[in-house]
Amino acid sequence: QVQLVESGGGLVQAGGSLRLSCAASGRTFSSYAMGWFRQAPGKEREFVATISWRGGVTYYADSVKGRFTISRDNAKNSVYLQMSSLKPEDTAIYYCAADSRPFRVGTSINVNDYDYWGQGTQVTVSS
C-alpha cells in the first residue's frame, strides 16, 4: 500500500511563498512520475504540476507557470512544490499523487492516471 503524506501548507499573504513537501512510502518511488493537484471549495480538482520519474521532465498548469516549481529527491522518496508570488486564487487544498504506471514516458496531467493520493494540505492566500 502506497502512502503519501503532504506537509507545508498554511496561511500566507499575497505575494508570499510556501514550499509543500510530499513523503512517499510503500513502493519504489523513483519508478513513478508524481503530480500536484489542487481543489478549491466548490470546484473540481485541477492539475497543478507534474514531474517525470527521473525528474527530467516537468509540466505546469498555465495558471502557475513561472511561479511554482516542482522537484523531487528520489533518495528521500519525496516530491516538492515551491510556490512563489502566491495569489488569493491559489487558495485550495493541495494534493500530491503518484502515477499508476511505472517508467511512464514523459508525464501526465490527467487525474485518472494517478492511483495514489495524499490527504491534502490546505494553502490559504490572503489578499
XYZ file of N, CA, C and O in Angstrom:
508
model
N 0.836 -1.190 0.000
C 0.000 0.000 0.000
C 0.874 1.244 0.000
O 1.768 1.372 0.825
N 0.616 2.139 -0.919
C 1.384 3.374 -1.016
C 0.796 4.417 -0.079
O -0.427 4.589 -0.006
N 1.667 5.094 0.617
C 1.235 6.215 1.466
C 1.927 7.486 1.020
O 3.145 7.485 0.797
N 1.149 8.537 0.914
C 1.667 9.856 0.558
C 1.235 10.833 1.641
O 0.045 10.915 1.958
N 2.188 11.548 2.184
C 1.890 12.479 3.267
C 2.420 13.857 2.902
O 3.629 14.053 2.782
N 1.484 14.801 2.721
C 1.861 16.178 2.400
C 2.088 16.988 3.671
O 1.500 16.709 4.711
N 2.893 18.008 3.529
C 3.108 18.965 4.608
C 3.540 20.291 3.996
O 3.886 20.360 2.814
N 3.499 21.334 4.825
C 3.999 22.622 4.384
C 2.948 23.656 4.045
O 3.278 24.805 3.738
N 1.682 23.268 4.095
C 0.639 24.244 3.817
C 0.512 25.256 4.950
O 1.150 25.129 5.993
N -0.321 26.266 4.717
C -0.534 27.271 5.741
C -1.178 28.518 5.182
O -1.674 28.525 4.048
N -1.147 29.555 5.991
C -1.714 30.858 5.630
C -0.579 31.799 5.265
O 0.387 31.942 6.029
N -0.709 32.448 4.122
C 0.334 33.359 3.666
C -0.327 34.550 2.973
O -1.425 34.421 2.409
N 0.331 35.681 3.015
C -0.189 36.853 2.328
C 0.110 36.764 0.839
O 1.080 36.107 0.418
N -0.702 37.461 0.068
C -0.465 37.516 -1.371
C 0.951 38.030 -1.641
O 1.420 38.960 -0.981
N 1.600 37.373 -2.605
C 2.976 37.703 -2.922
C 3.995 36.875 -2.171
O 5.191 36.914 -2.492
N 3.524 36.127 -1.187
C 4.415 35.316 -0.375
C 4.731 33.976 -1.014
O 4.331 33.699 -2.151
N 5.447 33.159 -0.249
C 5.905 31.861 -0.742
C 5.618 30.766 0.274
O 5.559 31.026 1.478
N 5.463 29.569 -0.243
C 5.352 28.367 0.572
C 6.027 27.228 -0.168
O 6.071 27.224 -1.406
N 6.497 26.258 0.587
C 7.061 25.051 -0.009
C 6.320 23.847 0.541
O 6.345 23.589 1.743
N 5.669 23.131 -0.352
C 4.973 21.916 0.029
C 5.893 20.717 -0.162
O 6.684 20.683 -1.104
N 5.758 19.755 0.737
C 6.513 18.519 0.644
C 5.551 17.341 0.643
O 4.467 17.411 1.228
N 5.977 16.271 0.012
C 5.182 15.044 -0.003
C 6.150 13.877 0.168
O 7.033 13.669 -0.667
N 5.957 13.144 1.251
C 6.796 11.982 1.542
C 6.051 10.717 1.149
O 4.889 10.532 1.521
N 6.724 9.853 0.408
C 6.095 8.635 -0.108
C 6.706 7.392 0.507
O 7.895 7.359 0.828
N 5.874 6.382 0.648
C 6.347 5.073 1.109
C 5.459 3.997 0.517
O 4.337 4.264 0.097
N 5.992 2.786 0.446
C 5.172 1.655 0.050
C 5.481 1.046 -1.299
O 5.052 -0.069 -1.580
N 6.177 1.743 -2.162
C 6.624 1.140 -3.425
C 7.824 1.938 -3.915
O 8.204 2.944 -3.315
N 8.395 1.494 -5.001
C 9.618 2.124 -5.487
C 9.300 3.509 -6.035
O 8.904 3.680 -7.181
N 9.488 4.492 -5.182
C 9.131 5.877 -5.504
C 9.777 6.339 -6.796
O 9.146 6.997 -7.625
N 11.039 5.990 -6.980
C 11.801 6.523 -8.105
C 11.335 6.001 -9.456
O 11.797 6.479 -10.496
N 10.429 5.042 -9.477
C 9.939 4.474 -10.738
C 8.697 5.172 -11.273
O 8.230 4.841 -12.370
N 8.153 6.110 -10.516
C 6.863 6.694 -10.871
C 6.922 8.201 -10.962
O 7.547 8.870 -10.119
N 6.242 8.730 -11.979
C 6.042 10.172 -12.027
C 5.163 10.593 -10.853
O 4.399 9.794 -10.306
N 5.267 11.849 -10.485
C 4.479 12.393 -9.386
C 3.809 13.691 -9.829
O 4.313 14.387 -10.712
N 2.699 13.981 -9.209
C 1.980 15.194 -9.565
C 1.448 15.921 -8.354
O 1.316 15.336 -7.269
N 1.180 17.203 -8.548
C 0.469 18.009 -7.563
C -0.833 18.485 -8.210
O -0.829 18.958 -9.355
N -1.894 18.369 -7.463
C -3.209 18.848 -7.880
C -3.770 19.705 -6.761
O -3.251 19.681 -5.637
N -4.823 20.451 -7.050
C -5.446 21.257 -6.008
C -6.942 21.306 -6.222
O -7.434 21.117 -7.331
N -7.634 21.573 -5.127
C -9.091 21.666 -5.194
C -9.557 22.804 -4.301
O -9.324 22.780 -3.087
N -10.185 23.775 -4.915
C -10.756 24.901 -4.191
C -12.211 24.590 -3.853
O -12.845 23.756 -4.518
N -12.772 25.251 -2.842
C -14.158 24.988 -2.461
C -15.115 25.179 -3.630
O -15.050 26.192 -4.341
N -15.955 24.203 -3.858
C -16.938 24.290 -4.923
C -16.416 24.047 -6.317
O -17.157 24.194 -7.293
N -15.134 23.682 -6.410
C -14.537 23.449 -7.725
C -14.005 22.031 -7.829
O -13.778 21.356 -6.826
N -13.789 21.608 -9.061
C -13.217 20.287 -9.280
C -11.712 20.306 -9.022
O -11.071 21.355 -9.091
N -11.184 19.129 -8.746
C -9.742 19.016 -8.563
C -9.061 19.326 -9.900
O -9.480 18.833 -10.951
N -8.009 20.127 -9.833
C -7.320 20.533 -11.050
C -5.828 20.255 -10.963
O -5.225 20.277 -9.891
N -5.263 20.035 -12.118
C -3.840 19.784 -12.245
C -3.041 21.045 -11.930
O -3.408 22.153 -12.327
N -1.912 20.861 -11.234
C -1.015 21.979 -10.938
C 0.352 21.757 -11.597
O 0.828 22.606 -12.342
N 0.986 20.627 -11.291
C 2.331 20.368 -11.803
C 2.612 18.877 -11.754
O 2.031 18.152 -10.951
N 3.538 18.444 -12.617
C 3.932 17.054 -12.624
C 5.411 16.935 -12.960
O 5.983 17.825 -13.612
N 6.023 15.856 -12.510
C 7.433 15.618 -12.748
C 7.625 14.143 -13.088
O 7.012 13.270 -12.469
N 8.455 13.881 -14.074
C 8.693 12.514 -14.519
C 9.459 11.717 -13.469
O 10.003 12.273 -12.511
N 9.526 10.392 -13.691
C 10.111 9.523 -12.669
C 11.586 9.803 -12.449
O 12.085 9.657 -11.322
N 12.273 10.256 -13.485
C 13.682 10.608 -13.294
C 13.855 12.070 -12.904
O 14.945 12.485 -12.521
N 12.807 12.842 -13.075
C 12.875 14.254 -12.733
C 13.274 15.161 -13.883
O 13.345 16.377 -13.713
N 13.493 14.596 -15.058
C 13.968 15.406 -16.164
C 12.889 16.147 -16.919
O 13.179 17.072 -17.692
N 11.650 15.745 -16.714
C 10.539 16.377 -17.421
C 9.557 16.939 -16.397
O 9.141 16.238 -15.476
N 9.220 18.188 -16.550
C 8.213 18.816 -15.699
C 7.185 19.514 -16.578
O 7.473 19.884 -17.731
N 6.002 19.685 -16.021
C 4.942 20.360 -16.767
C 4.053 21.065 -15.761
O 3.803 20.550 -14.673
N 3.581 22.253 -16.149
C 2.808 23.081 -15.225
C 1.508 23.558 -15.856
O 1.427 23.773 -17.068
N 0.538 23.758 -15.013
C -0.670 24.441 -15.456
C -0.309 25.875 -15.813
O 0.575 26.482 -15.186
N -0.989 26.437 -16.783
C -0.710 27.803 -17.203
C -0.862 28.786 -16.046
O -0.137 29.779 -15.967
N -1.783 28.494 -15.152
C -2.076 29.413 -14.056
C -0.937 29.532 -13.046
O -0.891 30.494 -12.271
N -0.020 28.555 -13.039
C 1.070 28.594 -12.065
C 2.446 28.674 -12.719
O 3.456 28.822 -12.024
N 2.485 28.593 -14.017
C 3.764 28.582 -14.729
C 4.546 29.855 -14.422
O 4.004 30.966 -14.452
N 5.809 29.678 -14.099
C 6.660 30.810 -13.767
C 6.626 31.185 -12.307
O 7.455 31.985 -11.843
N 5.669 30.644 -11.561
C 5.562 30.951 -10.133
C 5.823 29.714 -9.260
O 6.320 29.847 -8.135
N 5.466 28.541 -9.755
C 5.622 27.302 -8.995
C 6.727 26.459 -9.629
O 6.909 26.468 -10.852
N 7.417 25.699 -8.779
C 8.446 24.782 -9.255
C 8.286 23.443 -8.564
O 8.281 23.377 -7.329
N 8.174 22.388 -9.361
C 8.097 21.032 -8.816
C 9.478 20.403 -8.890
O 10.217 20.619 -9.857
N 9.821 19.640 -7.870
C 11.094 18.924 -7.856
C 10.922 17.646 -7.064
O 9.912 17.450 -6.387
N 11.906 16.773 -7.165
C 11.842 15.531 -6.424
C 13.237 15.123 -5.979
O 14.236 15.477 -6.620
N 13.276 14.378 -4.898
C 14.521 13.807 -4.390
C 14.261 12.311 -4.215
O 13.648 11.891 -3.231
N 14.695 11.525 -5.171
C 14.398 10.091 -5.133
C 15.110 9.392 -3.975
O 14.642 8.358 -3.493
N 16.203 9.944 -3.521
C 16.906 9.350 -2.387
C 16.107 9.522 -1.086
O 16.247 8.728 -0.157
N 15.259 10.551 -1.066
C 14.432 10.820 0.119
C 12.968 10.440 -0.091
O 12.126 10.726 0.768
N 12.675 9.836 -1.248
C 11.283 9.455 -1.557
C 10.331 10.629 -1.378
O 9.244 10.490 -0.792
N 10.729 11.773 -1.884
C 9.933 12.979 -1.667
C 9.796 13.806 -2.935
O 10.689 13.798 -3.786
N 8.694 14.497 -3.008
C 8.451 15.448 -4.085
C 8.036 16.769 -3.431
O 7.435 16.783 -2.359
N 8.391 17.866 -4.077
C 8.196 19.189 -3.501
C 7.489 20.106 -4.498
O 7.552 19.911 -5.712
N 6.845 21.113 -3.957
C 6.248 22.156 -4.769
C 6.607 23.495 -4.140
O 6.086 23.839 -3.077
N 7.518 24.210 -4.764
C 7.884 25.549 -4.311
C 6.925 26.528 -4.967
O 6.861 26.606 -6.195
N 6.219 27.280 -4.146
C 5.214 28.216 -4.641
C 5.629 29.630 -4.272
O 5.869 29.920 -3.087
N 5.721 30.484 -5.268
C 6.113 31.870 -5.060
C 5.076 32.794 -5.686
O 4.247 32.357 -6.483
N 5.164 34.050 -5.329
C 4.224 35.056 -5.853
C 2.791 34.555 -5.743
O 1.998 34.631 -6.696
N 2.459 34.067 -4.580
C 1.142 33.472 -4.385
C 0.035 34.506 -4.513
O 0.198 35.672 -4.137
N -1.091 34.022 -5.039
C -2.261 34.862 -5.261
C -3.448 34.284 -4.487
O -3.476 33.074 -4.210
N -4.420 35.111 -4.157
C -5.600 34.574 -3.457
C -6.260 33.419 -4.208
O -6.794 32.498 -3.575
N -6.209 33.444 -5.527
C -6.820 32.369 -6.315
C -6.043 31.054 -6.234
O -6.499 30.037 -6.741
N -4.882 31.064 -5.590
C -4.151 29.824 -5.337
C -4.680 29.095 -4.103
O -4.255 27.963 -3.809
N -5.585 29.718 -3.381
C -6.148 29.105 -2.185
C -6.885 27.814 -2.537
O -7.765 27.808 -3.396
N -6.479 26.719 -1.890
C -7.058 25.403 -2.183
C -6.424 24.375 -1.257
O -5.455 24.673 -0.544
N -6.976 23.190 -1.308
C -6.297 22.038 -0.714
C -5.395 21.454 -1.789
O -5.860 21.192 -2.910
N -4.148 21.257 -1.463
C -3.168 20.739 -2.411
C -2.892 19.265 -2.103
O -2.621 18.904 -0.954
N -2.938 18.465 -3.160
C -2.727 17.026 -3.037
C -1.539 16.586 -3.876
O -1.399 17.032 -5.030
N -0.725 15.720 -3.326
C 0.257 15.068 -4.189
C -0.309 13.713 -4.591
O -1.143 13.129 -3.889
N 0.153 13.235 -5.734
C -0.381 11.998 -6.284
C 0.725 11.235 -6.999
O 1.638 11.841 -7.570
N 0.594 9.914 -6.989
C 1.574 9.046 -7.626
C 0.990 8.425 -8.890
O -0.143 7.925 -8.879
N 1.762 8.463 -9.950
C 1.354 7.889 -11.231
C 1.079 6.388 -11.079
O 1.753 5.699 -10.312
N 0.114 5.893 -11.810
C -0.226 4.476 -11.746
C 0.697 3.608 -12.608
O 0.729 2.390 -12.445
N 1.435 4.233 -13.520
C 2.253 3.487 -14.471
C 3.727 3.734 -14.207
O 4.190 4.881 -14.269
N 4.503 2.683 -13.935
C 5.941 2.894 -13.735
C 6.647 3.235 -15.043
O 6.231 2.806 -16.112
N 7.693 4.029 -14.921
C 8.550 4.380 -16.057
C 7.769 4.981 -17.227
O 8.107 4.757 -18.388
N 6.760 5.770 -16.911
C 5.987 6.419 -17.965
C 6.900 7.343 -18.764
O 7.723 8.060 -18.197
N 6.739 7.339 -20.062
C 7.487 8.276 -20.921
C 6.816 9.638 -20.772
O 5.643 9.814 -21.086
N 7.588 10.589 -20.258
C 7.013 11.904 -20.025
C 6.219 11.915 -18.732
O 6.587 11.281 -17.755
N 5.123 12.675 -18.730
C 4.277 12.771 -17.544
C 2.818 12.835 -17.986
O 2.524 12.825 -19.173
N 1.927 12.935 -17.033
C 0.509 13.053 -17.351
C -0.119 14.147 -16.502
O 0.230 14.310 -15.338
N -1.045 14.889 -17.096
C -1.799 15.889 -16.349
C -3.202 15.375 -16.035
O -4.006 16.087 -15.448
N -3.475 14.124 -16.416
C -4.803 13.548 -16.251
C -4.943 12.954 -14.859
O -4.214 12.036 -14.480
N -5.905 13.436 -14.105
C -6.096 12.975 -12.739
C -6.334 11.465 -12.689
O -5.971 10.807 -11.704
N -6.902 10.904 -13.738
C -7.200 9.476 -13.757
C -5.967 8.602 -13.941
O -6.054 7.379 -13.803
N -4.851 9.205 -14.270
C -3.608 8.441 -14.421
C -2.852 8.297 -13.100
O -1.772 7.712 -13.070
N -3.409 8.826 -12.040
C -2.772 8.775 -10.723
C -3.607 7.893 -9.804
O -4.814 8.106 -9.663
N -2.952 6.917 -9.181
C -3.746 5.961 -8.419
C -3.576 6.071 -6.912
O -4.319 5.421 -6.168
N -2.634 6.857 -6.453
C -2.487 7.058 -5.019
C -2.418 8.554 -4.726
O -1.750 9.304 -5.443
N -3.103 8.944 -3.663
C -3.238 10.355 -3.313
C -2.950 10.553 -1.833
O -3.262 9.693 -1.007
N -2.388 11.704 -1.520
C -2.232 12.078 -0.131
C -3.527 12.633 0.432
O -4.535 12.743 -0.282
N -3.470 13.006 1.698
C -4.670 13.511 2.364
C -4.915 14.985 2.085
O -6.006 15.495 2.362
N -3.926 15.646 1.550
C -4.057 17.060 1.201
C -3.536 17.978 2.285
O -3.516 17.636 3.470
N -3.106 19.157 1.870
C -2.662 20.192 2.799
C -3.256 21.521 2.348
O -3.255 21.849 1.159
N -3.797 22.254 3.305
C -4.507 23.498 2.990
C -3.522 24.634 2.758
O -2.620 24.861 3.576
N -3.732 25.341 1.672
C -2.990 26.572 1.382
C -4.006 27.705 1.288
O -4.948 27.633 0.493
N -3.810 28.727 2.098
C -4.702 29.882 2.092
C -3.877 31.139 1.851
O -2.927 31.402 2.596
N -4.246 31.885 0.825
C -3.530 33.102 0.473
C -4.465 34.281 0.709
O -5.522 34.383 0.079
N -4.074 35.153 1.602
C -4.911 36.307 1.922
C -4.512 37.499 1.063
O -3.346 37.667 0.711
N -5.496 38.326 0.767
C -5.235 39.487 -0.100
C -4.851 40.704 0.714
O -4.923 40.728 1.934
